[in-house]
PDB file of C-alpha atoms and ligand atoms in Angstrom:
ATOM      1  CA  MET A   1      51.298  56.292  68.476  1.00 97.00           C
ATOM      2  CA  ASN A   2      54.358  54.038  68.351  1.00 98.00           C
ATOM      3  CA  ILE A   3      54.173  51.272  65.769  1.00 98.00           C
ATOM      4  CA  VAL A   4      56.397  48.351  64.817  1.00 98.00           C
ATOM      5  CA  LEU A   5      56.138  47.193  61.193  1.00 98.00           C
ATOM      6  CA  LEU A   6      56.940  43.505  61.185  1.00 98.00           C
ATOM      7  CA  GLY A   7      57.219  41.297  58.127  1.00 98.00           C
ATOM      8  CA  PRO A   8      59.620  39.340  55.949  1.00 98.00           C
ATOM      9  CA  PRO A   9      61.961  40.998  53.441  1.00 98.00           C
ATOM     10  CA  GLY A  10      59.799  42.319  50.607  1.00 98.00           C
ATOM     11  CA  ALA A  11      56.558  42.243  52.608  1.00 98.00           C
ATOM     12  CA  GLY A  12      55.990  45.909  51.798  1.00 98.00           C
ATOM     13  CA  LYS A  13      57.074  47.509  55.084  1.00 98.00           C
ATOM     14  CA  GLY A  14      58.777  50.411  53.336  1.00 97.00           C
ATOM     15  CA  THR A  15      56.022  50.792  50.731  1.00 97.00           C
ATOM     16  CA  GLN A  16      53.276  50.967  53.350  1.00 98.00           C
ATOM     17  CA  ALA A  17      55.354  53.126  55.728  1.00 97.00           C
ATOM     18  CA  LYS A  18      55.494  55.868  53.059  1.00 95.00           C
ATOM     19  CA  ARG A  19      51.683  55.937  52.962  1.00 96.00           C
ATOM     20  CA  MET A  20      51.430  55.810  56.756  1.00 97.00           C
ATOM     21  CA  ILE A  21      53.650  58.893  57.131  1.00 97.00           C
ATOM     22  CA  GLN A  22      50.928  60.872  55.318  1.00 94.00           C
ATOM     23  CA  GLN A  23      48.038  59.261  57.193  1.00 95.00           C
ATOM     24  CA  TYR A  24      49.396  59.421  60.740  1.00 97.00           C
ATOM     25  CA  GLY A  25      51.958  62.241  60.559  1.00 97.00           C
ATOM     26  CA  ILE A  26      54.673  60.200  62.243  1.00 98.00           C
ATOM     27  CA  PRO A  27      58.132  59.403  60.836  1.00 98.00           C
ATOM     28  CA  GLN A  28      59.356  56.065  59.472  1.00 98.00           C
ATOM     29  CA  ILE A  29      62.475  54.758  61.194  1.00 98.00           C
ATOM     30  CA  SER A  30      64.005  52.106  58.956  1.00 98.00           C
ATOM     31  CA  THR A  31      67.191  50.588  60.355  1.00 98.00           C
ATOM     32  CA  GLY A  32      67.984  49.195  56.883  1.00 97.00           C
ATOM     33  CA  ASP A  33      67.724  52.700  55.356  1.00 96.00           C
ATOM     34  CA  MET A  34      69.860  54.144  58.168  1.00 97.00           C
ATOM     35  CA  LEU A  35      72.572  51.539  57.620  1.00 97.00           C
ATOM     36  CA  ARG A  36      72.538  52.142  53.848  1.00 95.00           C
ATOM     37  CA  ALA A  37      72.776  55.907  54.481  1.00 95.00           C
ATOM     38  CA  ALA A  38      75.784  55.316  56.757  1.00 97.00           C
ATOM     39  CA  LEU A  39      77.420  53.267  54.017  1.00 96.00           C
ATOM     40  CA  LYS A  40      76.712  55.948  51.398  1.00 94.00           C
ATOM     41  CA  ALA A  41      78.297  58.530  53.714  1.00 96.00           C
ATOM     42  CA  GLY A  42      81.341  56.252  53.972  1.00 97.00           C
ATOM     43  CA  THR A  43      81.300  55.992  57.777  1.00 97.00           C
ATOM     44  CA  GLU A  44      83.086  53.163  59.576  1.00 96.00           C
ATOM     45  CA  LEU A  45      79.739  51.938  60.924  1.00 96.00           C
ATOM     46  CA  GLY A  46      78.349  51.761  57.368  1.00 97.00           C
ATOM     47  CA  LEU A  47      81.353  49.885  56.018  1.00 97.00           C
ATOM     48  CA  GLU A  48      81.212  47.394  58.898  1.00 97.00           C
ATOM     49  CA  ALA A  49      77.441  46.885  58.452  1.00 97.00           C
ATOM     50  CA  LYS A  50      77.837  46.181  54.728  1.00 97.00           C
ATOM     51  CA  LYS A  51      79.774  42.975  55.496  1.00 97.00           C
ATOM     52  CA  PHE A  52      76.689  41.564  57.224  1.00 98.00           C
ATOM     53  CA  MET A  53      74.094  43.041  54.848  1.00 98.00           C
ATOM     54  CA  ASP A  54      75.780  41.590  51.745  1.00 97.00           C
ATOM     55  CA  LYS A  55      75.473  38.117  53.275  1.00 97.00           C
ATOM     56  CA  GLY A  56      71.865  38.698  54.262  1.00 97.00           C
ATOM     57  CA  ALA A  57      72.861  38.348  57.924  1.00 98.00           C
ATOM     58  CA  LEU A  58      71.823  40.604  60.782  1.00 98.00           C
ATOM     59  CA  VAL A  59      74.121  43.467  61.766  1.00 98.00           C
ATOM     60  CA  PRO A  60      75.157  43.151  65.466  1.00 98.00           C
ATOM     61  CA  ASP A  61      72.424  44.195  67.909  1.00 98.00           C
ATOM     62  CA  THR A  62      74.542  46.880  69.631  1.00 96.00           C
ATOM     63  CA  VAL A  63      74.943  48.776  66.339  1.00 96.00           C
ATOM     64  CA  VAL A  64      71.236  48.955  65.435  1.00 98.00           C
ATOM     65  CA  VAL A  65      70.083  49.487  69.016  1.00 97.00           C
ATOM     66  CA  GLY A  66      72.395  52.502  69.243  1.00 96.00           C
ATOM     67  CA  LEU A  67      70.978  53.974  66.029  1.00 97.00           C
ATOM     68  CA  VAL A  68      67.355  53.525  67.153  1.00 98.00           C
ATOM     69  CA  LYS A  69      67.950  54.861  70.647  1.00 97.00           C
ATOM     70  CA  GLU A  70      69.362  58.100  69.283  1.00 97.00           C
ATOM     71  CA  ARG A  71      66.716  58.437  66.550  1.00 98.00           C
ATOM     72  CA  ILE A  72      63.575  58.006  68.708  1.00 98.00           C
ATOM     73  CA  GLN A  73      64.667  60.844  70.955  1.00 97.00           C
ATOM     74  CA  GLN A  74      64.712  63.383  68.126  1.00 98.00           C
ATOM     75  CA  ALA A  75      62.070  66.105  68.037  1.00 97.00           C
ATOM     76  CA  ASP A  76      60.049  64.704  65.107  1.00 98.00           C
ATOM     77  CA  CYS A  77      59.376  61.515  67.114  1.00 98.00           C
ATOM     78  CA  ALA A  78      57.569  63.340  69.905  1.00 96.00           C
ATOM     79  CA  LYS A  79      54.109  62.340  68.618  1.00 96.00           C
ATOM     80  CA  GLY A  80      55.152  58.802  67.762  1.00 98.00           C
ATOM     81  CA  TYR A  81      57.015  56.829  65.104  1.00 98.00           C
ATOM     82  CA  MET A  82      57.021  53.696  62.992  1.00 98.00           C
ATOM     83  CA  LEU A  83      59.865  51.239  63.431  1.00 98.00           C
ATOM     84  CA  ASP A  84      60.506  49.458  60.099  1.00 98.00           C
ATOM     85  CA  GLY A  85      62.866  46.485  60.287  1.00 98.00           C
ATOM     86  CA  PHE A  86      63.523  46.846  64.004  1.00 98.00           C
ATOM     87  CA  PRO A  87      63.374  44.892  66.256  1.00 98.00           C
ATOM     88  CA  ARG A  88      64.513  41.873  64.278  1.00 98.00           C
ATOM     89  CA  ASN A  89      65.116  39.273  66.962  1.00 98.00           C
ATOM     90  CA  VAL A  90      63.839  38.658  70.481  1.00 98.00           C
ATOM     91  CA  SER A  91      66.946  40.145  72.058  1.00 98.00           C
ATOM     92  CA  GLN A  92      66.390  43.469  70.211  1.00 98.00           C
ATOM     93  CA  ALA A  93      62.713  43.430  71.219  1.00 98.00           C
ATOM     94  CA  LYS A  94      63.578  42.988  74.878  1.00 98.00           C
ATOM     95  CA  THR A  95      66.193  45.744  74.709  1.00 98.00           C
ATOM     96  CA  LEU A  96      63.624  47.999  73.036  1.00 98.00           C
ATOM     97  CA  ASP A  97      61.045  47.322  75.744  1.00 98.00           C
ATOM     98  CA  GLY A  98      63.593  48.264  78.428  1.00 98.00           C
ATOM     99  CA  MET A  99      64.687  51.377  76.544  1.00 97.00           C
ATOM    100  CA  LEU A 100      61.108  52.590  76.050  1.00 98.00           C
ATOM    101  CA  LYS A 101      60.261  51.955  79.678  1.00 98.00           C
ATOM    102  CA  ASP A 102      63.141  54.214  80.696  1.00 97.00           C
ATOM    103  CA  LEU A 103      61.812  56.906  78.338  1.00 96.00           C
ATOM    104  CA  GLY A 104      58.229  56.545  79.608  1.00 97.00           C
ATOM    105  CA  GLN A 105      57.073  55.172  76.238  1.00 97.00           C
ATOM    106  CA  LYS A 106      55.741  51.906  74.844  1.00 98.00           C
ATOM    107  CA  ILE A 107      54.905  50.174  71.570  1.00 98.00           C
ATOM    108  CA  ASP A 108      51.157  50.469  70.905  1.00 98.00           C
ATOM    109  CA  HIS A 109      50.696  48.214  67.852  1.00 98.00           C
ATOM    110  CA  VAL A 110      52.744  45.694  65.902  1.00 98.00           C
ATOM    111  CA  VAL A 111      51.524  45.505  62.300  1.00 98.00           C
ATOM    112  CA  SER A 112      52.485  42.073  61.022  1.00 98.00           C
ATOM    113  CA  ILE A 113      52.394  41.923  57.203  1.00 98.00           C
ATOM    114  CA  GLU A 114      52.086  38.360  55.910  1.00 97.00           C
ATOM    115  CA  VAL A 115      53.244  37.370  52.391  1.00 97.00           C
ATOM    116  CA  PRO A 116      54.235  33.905  51.053  1.00 94.00           C
ATOM    117  CA  ASP A 117      57.911  33.280  50.150  1.00 93.00           C
ATOM    118  CA  ALA A 118      57.423  32.814  46.379  1.00 91.00           C
ATOM    119  CA  GLU A 119      55.831  36.269  46.121  1.00 96.00           C
ATOM    120  CA  LEU A 120      58.630  37.802  48.247  1.00 97.00           C
ATOM    121  CA  VAL A 121      61.338  36.558  45.876  1.00 96.00           C
ATOM    122  CA  LYS A 122      59.527  38.141  42.894  1.00 96.00           C
ATOM    123  CA  ARG A 123      59.108  41.423  44.740  1.00 97.00           C
ATOM    124  CA  LEU A 124      62.728  41.673  45.898  1.00 97.00           C
ATOM    125  CA  THR A 125      64.459  40.694  42.680  1.00 96.00           C
ATOM    126  CA  GLY A 126      62.372  43.262  40.744  1.00 97.00           C
ATOM    127  CA  ARG A 127      62.648  46.116  43.248  1.00 97.00           C
ATOM    128  CA  ARG A 128      64.233  49.408  42.190  1.00 97.00           C
ATOM    129  CA  THR A 129      64.874  52.441  44.422  1.00 96.00           C
ATOM    130  CA  CYS A 130      65.619  56.092  43.616  1.00 96.00           C
ATOM    131  CA  ARG A 131      69.171  57.119  44.514  1.00 93.00           C
ATOM    132  CA  ASP A 132      68.086  60.689  45.231  1.00 92.00           C
ATOM    133  CA  CYS A 133      64.681  60.621  46.965  1.00 92.00           C
ATOM    134  CA  GLY A 134      64.442  56.963  48.040  1.00 91.00           C
ATOM    135  CA  ALA A 135      61.119  56.331  46.252  1.00 94.00           C
ATOM    136  CA  GLY A 136      60.441  52.641  45.680  1.00 95.00           C
ATOM    137  CA  TYR A 137      59.436  50.916  42.421  1.00 97.00           C
ATOM    138  CA  HIS A 138      59.071  47.448  40.984  1.00 97.00           C
ATOM    139  CA  VAL A 139      59.913  46.586  37.392  1.00 97.00           C
ATOM    140  CA  MET A 140      56.618  44.686  36.959  1.00 96.00           C
ATOM    141  CA  PHE A 141      54.295  45.606  39.831  1.00 96.00           C
ATOM    142  CA  ASP A 142      54.997  49.359  40.085  1.00 96.00           C
ATOM    143  CA  PRO A 143      57.160  50.425  37.142  1.00 97.00           C
ATOM    144  CA  PRO A 144      58.376  54.006  36.653  1.00 98.00           C
ATOM    145  CA  LYS A 145      57.082  55.868  33.573  1.00 98.00           C
ATOM    146  CA  LYS A 146      60.575  55.866  32.096  1.00 98.00           C
ATOM    147  CA  ASP A 147      62.888  52.879  32.557  1.00 96.00           C
ATOM    148  CA  GLY A 148      65.482  53.479  35.299  1.00 97.00           C
ATOM    149  CA  VAL A 149      64.291  57.032  36.057  1.00 98.00           C
ATOM    150  CA  CYS A 150      62.345  58.208  39.133  1.00 98.00           C
ATOM    151  CA  ASP A 151      58.888  59.672  38.359  1.00 98.00           C
ATOM    152  CA  LYS A 152      59.072  62.051  41.303  1.00 97.00           C
ATOM    153  CA  CYS A 153      62.550  63.603  41.003  1.00 98.00           C
ATOM    154  CA  GLN A 154      64.076  62.232  37.752  1.00 98.00           C
ATOM    155  CA  GLY A 155      66.792  60.569  39.885  1.00 98.00           C
ATOM    156  CA  GLN A 156      68.485  57.353  38.822  1.00 98.00           C
ATOM    157  CA  LEU A 157      66.980  54.048  39.996  1.00 98.00           C
ATOM    158  CA  TYR A 158      69.236  51.343  41.410  1.00 97.00           C
ATOM    159  CA  GLN A 159      68.937  47.753  42.569  1.00 97.00           C
ATOM    160  CA  ARG A 160      69.958  46.992  46.164  1.00 95.00           C
ATOM    161  CA  ASP A 161      73.119  44.869  46.530  1.00 95.00           C
ATOM    162  CA  ASP A 162      71.221  42.380  48.717  1.00 97.00           C
ATOM    163  CA  ASP A 163      68.349  41.883  46.245  1.00 97.00           C
ATOM    164  CA  ASN A 164      70.010  39.086  44.242  1.00 95.00           C
ATOM    165  CA  GLU A 165      68.525  35.592  44.484  1.00 94.00           C
ATOM    166  CA  ALA A 166      71.267  34.080  46.686  1.00 96.00           C
ATOM    167  CA  THR A 167      71.178  36.862  49.293  1.00 97.00           C
ATOM    168  CA  VAL A 168      67.373  36.985  49.224  1.00 97.00           C
ATOM    169  CA  SER A 169      67.279  33.316  50.133  1.00 96.00           C
ATOM    170  CA  SER A 170      69.632  33.918  53.112  1.00 98.00           C
ATOM    171  CA  ARG A 171      67.506  36.872  54.236  1.00 98.00           C
ATOM    172  CA  LEU A 172      64.353  34.741  54.163  1.00 97.00           C
ATOM    173  CA  LYS A 173      66.068  32.078  56.243  1.00 98.00           C
ATOM    174  CA  VAL A 174      67.266  34.668  58.766  1.00 98.00           C
ATOM    175  CA  TYR A 175      63.725  36.043  58.930  1.00 98.00           C
ATOM    176  CA  ASN A 176      62.234  32.605  59.635  1.00 97.00           C
ATOM    177  CA  ASP A 177      64.876  31.683  62.222  1.00 98.00           C
ATOM    178  CA  GLN A 178      65.333  34.978  64.065  1.00 98.00           C
ATOM    179  CA  THR A 179      62.551  37.463  63.301  1.00 98.00           C
ATOM    180  CA  LYS A 180      59.423  35.309  63.057  1.00 98.00           C
ATOM    181  CA  PRO A 181      59.583  34.428  66.794  1.00 98.00           C
ATOM    182  CA  LEU A 182      58.710  38.094  67.397  1.00 98.00           C
ATOM    183  CA  ILE A 183      55.136  37.320  66.343  1.00 98.00           C
ATOM    184  CA  ASP A 184      54.783  35.113  69.439  1.00 98.00           C
ATOM    185  CA  TYR A 185      56.674  37.615  71.566  1.00 98.00           C
ATOM    186  CA  TYR A 186      54.286  40.450  70.686  1.00 98.00           C
ATOM    187  CA  GLN A 187      51.266  38.157  70.681  1.00 98.00           C
ATOM    188  CA  GLY A 188      52.133  37.619  74.334  1.00 98.00           C
ATOM    189  CA  GLN A 189      51.706  41.385  74.782  1.00 98.00           C
ATOM    190  CA  SER A 190      48.449  41.379  72.725  1.00 98.00           C
ATOM    191  CA  LYS A 191      50.006  43.821  70.260  1.00 98.00           C
ATOM    192  CA  ILE A 192      49.949  41.854  66.992  1.00 98.00           C
ATOM    193  CA  ARG A 193      47.699  43.336  64.267  1.00 98.00           C
ATOM    194  CA  GLY A 194      47.894  40.830  61.407  1.00 98.00           C
ATOM    195  CA  VAL A 195      47.488  42.081  57.830  1.00 98.00           C
ATOM    196  CA  HIS A 196      47.258  39.960  54.685  1.00 98.00           C
ATOM    197  CA  GLY A 197      50.018  41.455  52.514  1.00 98.00           C
ATOM    198  CA  VAL A 198      49.075  40.144  49.055  1.00 98.00           C
ATOM    199  CA  GLY A 199      47.008  42.322  46.730  1.00 97.00           C
ATOM    200  CA  ASP A 200      46.925  45.881  45.563  1.00 96.00           C
ATOM    201  CA  MET A 201      49.179  48.270  47.557  1.00 97.00           C
ATOM    202  CA  ALA A 202      46.281  50.665  48.247  1.00 97.00           C
ATOM    203  CA  GLU A 203      44.107  47.784  49.399  1.00 98.00           C
ATOM    204  CA  ILE A 204      46.784  46.600  51.842  1.00 98.00           C
ATOM    205  CA  PHE A 205      47.095  50.150  53.155  1.00 98.00           C
ATOM    206  CA  ALA A 206      43.342  50.190  53.825  1.00 98.00           C
ATOM    207  CA  ARG A 207      43.708  46.917  55.754  1.00 98.00           C
ATOM    208  CA  ILE A 208      46.443  48.484  57.913  1.00 98.00           C
ATOM    209  CA  VAL A 209      44.360  51.573  58.664  1.00 98.00           C
ATOM    210  CA  LYS A 210      41.510  49.267  59.631  1.00 98.00           C
ATOM    211  CA  VAL A 211      43.520  47.138  62.089  1.00 98.00           C
ATOM    212  CA  LEU A 212      44.974  50.268  63.672  1.00 97.00           C
ATOM    213  CA  GLY A 213      41.411  51.408  64.287  1.00 90.00           C
TER     214      GLY A 213
HETATM  215  P1  AP5 B   1      65.991  46.136  55.434  1.00 73.94           P
HETATM  216  O1  AP5 B   1      66.343  47.266  54.596  1.00 73.94           O
HETATM  217  O2  AP5 B   1      65.107  46.334  56.595  1.00 73.94           O
HETATM  218  O3  AP5 B   1      65.395  44.995  54.512  1.00 73.94           O
HETATM  219  P2  AP5 B   1      64.275  43.875  54.761  1.00 73.94           P
HETATM  220  O4  AP5 B   1      63.726  43.708  56.111  1.00 73.94           O
HETATM  221  O5  AP5 B   1      64.904  42.679  54.185  1.00 73.94           O
HETATM  222  O6  AP5 B   1      63.057  44.416  54.056  1.00 73.94           O
HETATM  223  P3  AP5 B   1      62.980  45.088  52.654  1.00 73.94           P
HETATM  224  O7  AP5 B   1      63.345  46.525  52.759  1.00 73.94           O
HETATM  225  O8  AP5 B   1      63.765  44.261  51.686  1.00 73.94           O
HETATM  226  O9  AP5 B   1      61.445  44.877  52.317  1.00 73.94           O
HETATM  227  P4  AP5 B   1      60.175  45.792  52.580  1.00 73.94           P
HETATM  228  O10 AP5 B   1      59.242  45.012  53.443  1.00 73.94           O
HETATM  229  O11 AP5 B   1      60.536  47.164  53.035  1.00 73.94           O
HETATM  230  O12 AP5 B   1      59.570  45.815  51.117  1.00 73.94           O
HETATM  231  P5  AP5 B   1      59.288  47.022  50.097  1.00 73.94           P
HETATM  232  O13 AP5 B   1      58.202  47.886  50.614  1.00 73.94           O
HETATM  233  O14 AP5 B   1      60.556  47.689  49.682  1.00 73.94           O
HETATM  234  O15 AP5 B   1      67.317  45.446  55.982  1.00 73.94           O
HETATM  235  C1  AP5 B   1      68.409  45.175  55.131  1.00 73.94           C
HETATM  236  C2  AP5 B   1      69.575  44.586  55.934  1.00 73.94           C
HETATM  237  O16 AP5 B   1      70.001  45.537  56.932  1.00 73.94           O
HETATM  238  C3  AP5 B   1      69.266  43.311  56.725  1.00 73.94           C
HETATM  239  O17 AP5 B   1      69.385  42.151  55.930  1.00 73.94           O
HETATM  240  C4  AP5 B   1      70.325  43.390  57.833  1.00 73.94           C
HETATM  241  O18 AP5 B   1      71.580  42.992  57.369  1.00 73.94           O
HETATM  242  C5  AP5 B   1      70.386  44.882  58.137  1.00 73.94           C
HETATM  243  N1  AP5 B   1      69.444  45.269  59.210  1.00 73.94           N
HETATM  244  C6  AP5 B   1      68.381  46.113  59.091  1.00 73.94           C
HETATM  245  N2  AP5 B   1      67.731  46.232  60.269  1.00 73.94           N
HETATM  246  C7  AP5 B   1      68.411  45.441  61.160  1.00 73.94           C
HETATM  247  C8  AP5 B   1      68.215  45.122  62.524  1.00 73.94           C
HETATM  248  N3  AP5 B   1      67.200  45.637  63.231  1.00 73.94           N
HETATM  249  N4  AP5 B   1      69.090  44.278  63.115  1.00 73.94           N
HETATM  250  C9  AP5 B   1      70.136  43.758  62.434  1.00 73.94           C
HETATM  251  N5  AP5 B   1      70.369  44.000  61.130  1.00 73.94           N
HETATM  252  C10 AP5 B   1      69.509  44.837  60.487  1.00 73.94           C
HETATM  253  O19 AP5 B   1      58.703  46.201  48.856  1.00 73.94           O
HETATM  254  C11 AP5 B   1      59.526  45.320  48.106  1.00 73.94           C
HETATM  255  C12 AP5 B   1      59.189  45.400  46.618  1.00 73.94           C
HETATM  256  O20 AP5 B   1      57.867  44.887  46.421  1.00 73.94           O
HETATM  257  C13 AP5 B   1      59.185  46.807  46.023  1.00 73.94           C
HETATM  258  O21 AP5 B   1      59.684  46.762  44.737  1.00 73.94           O
HETATM  259  C14 AP5 B   1      57.695  47.205  46.006  1.00 73.94           C
HETATM  260  O22 AP5 B   1      57.397  48.080  44.949  1.00 73.94           O
HETATM  261  C15 AP5 B   1      57.014  45.851  45.818  1.00 73.94           C
HETATM  262  N6  AP5 B   1      55.715  45.750  46.477  1.00 73.94           N
HETATM  263  C16 AP5 B   1      55.357  46.239  47.696  1.00 73.94           C
HETATM  264  N7  AP5 B   1      54.081  45.945  47.982  1.00 73.94           N
HETATM  265  C17 AP5 B   1      53.606  45.253  46.907  1.00 73.94           C
HETATM  266  C18 AP5 B   1      52.324  44.684  46.586  1.00 73.94           C
HETATM  267  N8  AP5 B   1      51.291  44.760  47.424  1.00 73.94           N
HETATM  268  N9  AP5 B   1      52.203  44.052  45.391  1.00 73.94           N
HETATM  269  C19 AP5 B   1      53.261  43.974  44.523  1.00 73.94           C
HETATM  270  N10 AP5 B   1      54.461  44.489  44.777  1.00 73.94           N
HETATM  271  C20 AP5 B   1      54.647  45.126  45.952  1.00 73.94           C
HETATM  272 MG1   MG B   2      62.352  48.174  53.475  1.00 73.94          MG
HETATM  273 ZN1   ZN B   3      63.393  60.102  43.200  1.00 73.94          ZN
END
């Protein structure tokens, strides 16, 4: 099963993807995580991407398309995968469709997680992530047992550089202008599975499992 997780910044794509890995046994492919990993490794691609990410802008299509193309052909993707944060504009979606056709694959479902803007700002500005294992937290909605320390691996928690109020507002604008049109694009392919993204994280997960049937 090949799934696209679609939703604004802070909708809970990453949070729900972690649960879906367990449920469906398929990997999460987050272009944002891959770009941050490239930056952490100090590669040229990572350093170039950071210039766009810090502004809340999209990294050029060729860069992310290249990353995804290589990743979906790895062995652990043989039974399917979840794309988190890709595609992010209609051009990427069209390129993806062409790429999958060549590989004899297709997207089966697009899970569209809907959350109002005011809630997104609260979620993003309070998000914390583990430097070592990547586990996600929120200072109010999902706090770690000990301030700044990961429950799972005792790693240090950090705040993403793009989670400040100014960059969050640019990211929301970019989402509305460039990513939201994907809802119509995939509606045209009858692939949209809408999920109300406000409420308890476990409850939202149950809604996703339900729409995926
Ligand atoms: P990316 O890393 O993909 O960021 P994003 O799309 O902005 O999404 P987020 O990761 O911020 O949100 P999320 O939906 O995963 O939320 P989460 O589960 O963490 O991209 C970053 C940048 O990389 C982009 O701006 C761009 O520059 C570049 N990029 C990436 N992909 C690209 C592409 N394809 N093309 C071009 N450029 C690209 O949850 C957020 C917080 O809320 C957490 O703290 C969590 O604990 C909390 N939370 C989750 N669910 C709930 C709930 N139900 N109730 C309360 N709190 C909740
Ligand atoms: Mg994410
Ligand atoms: Zn950790």
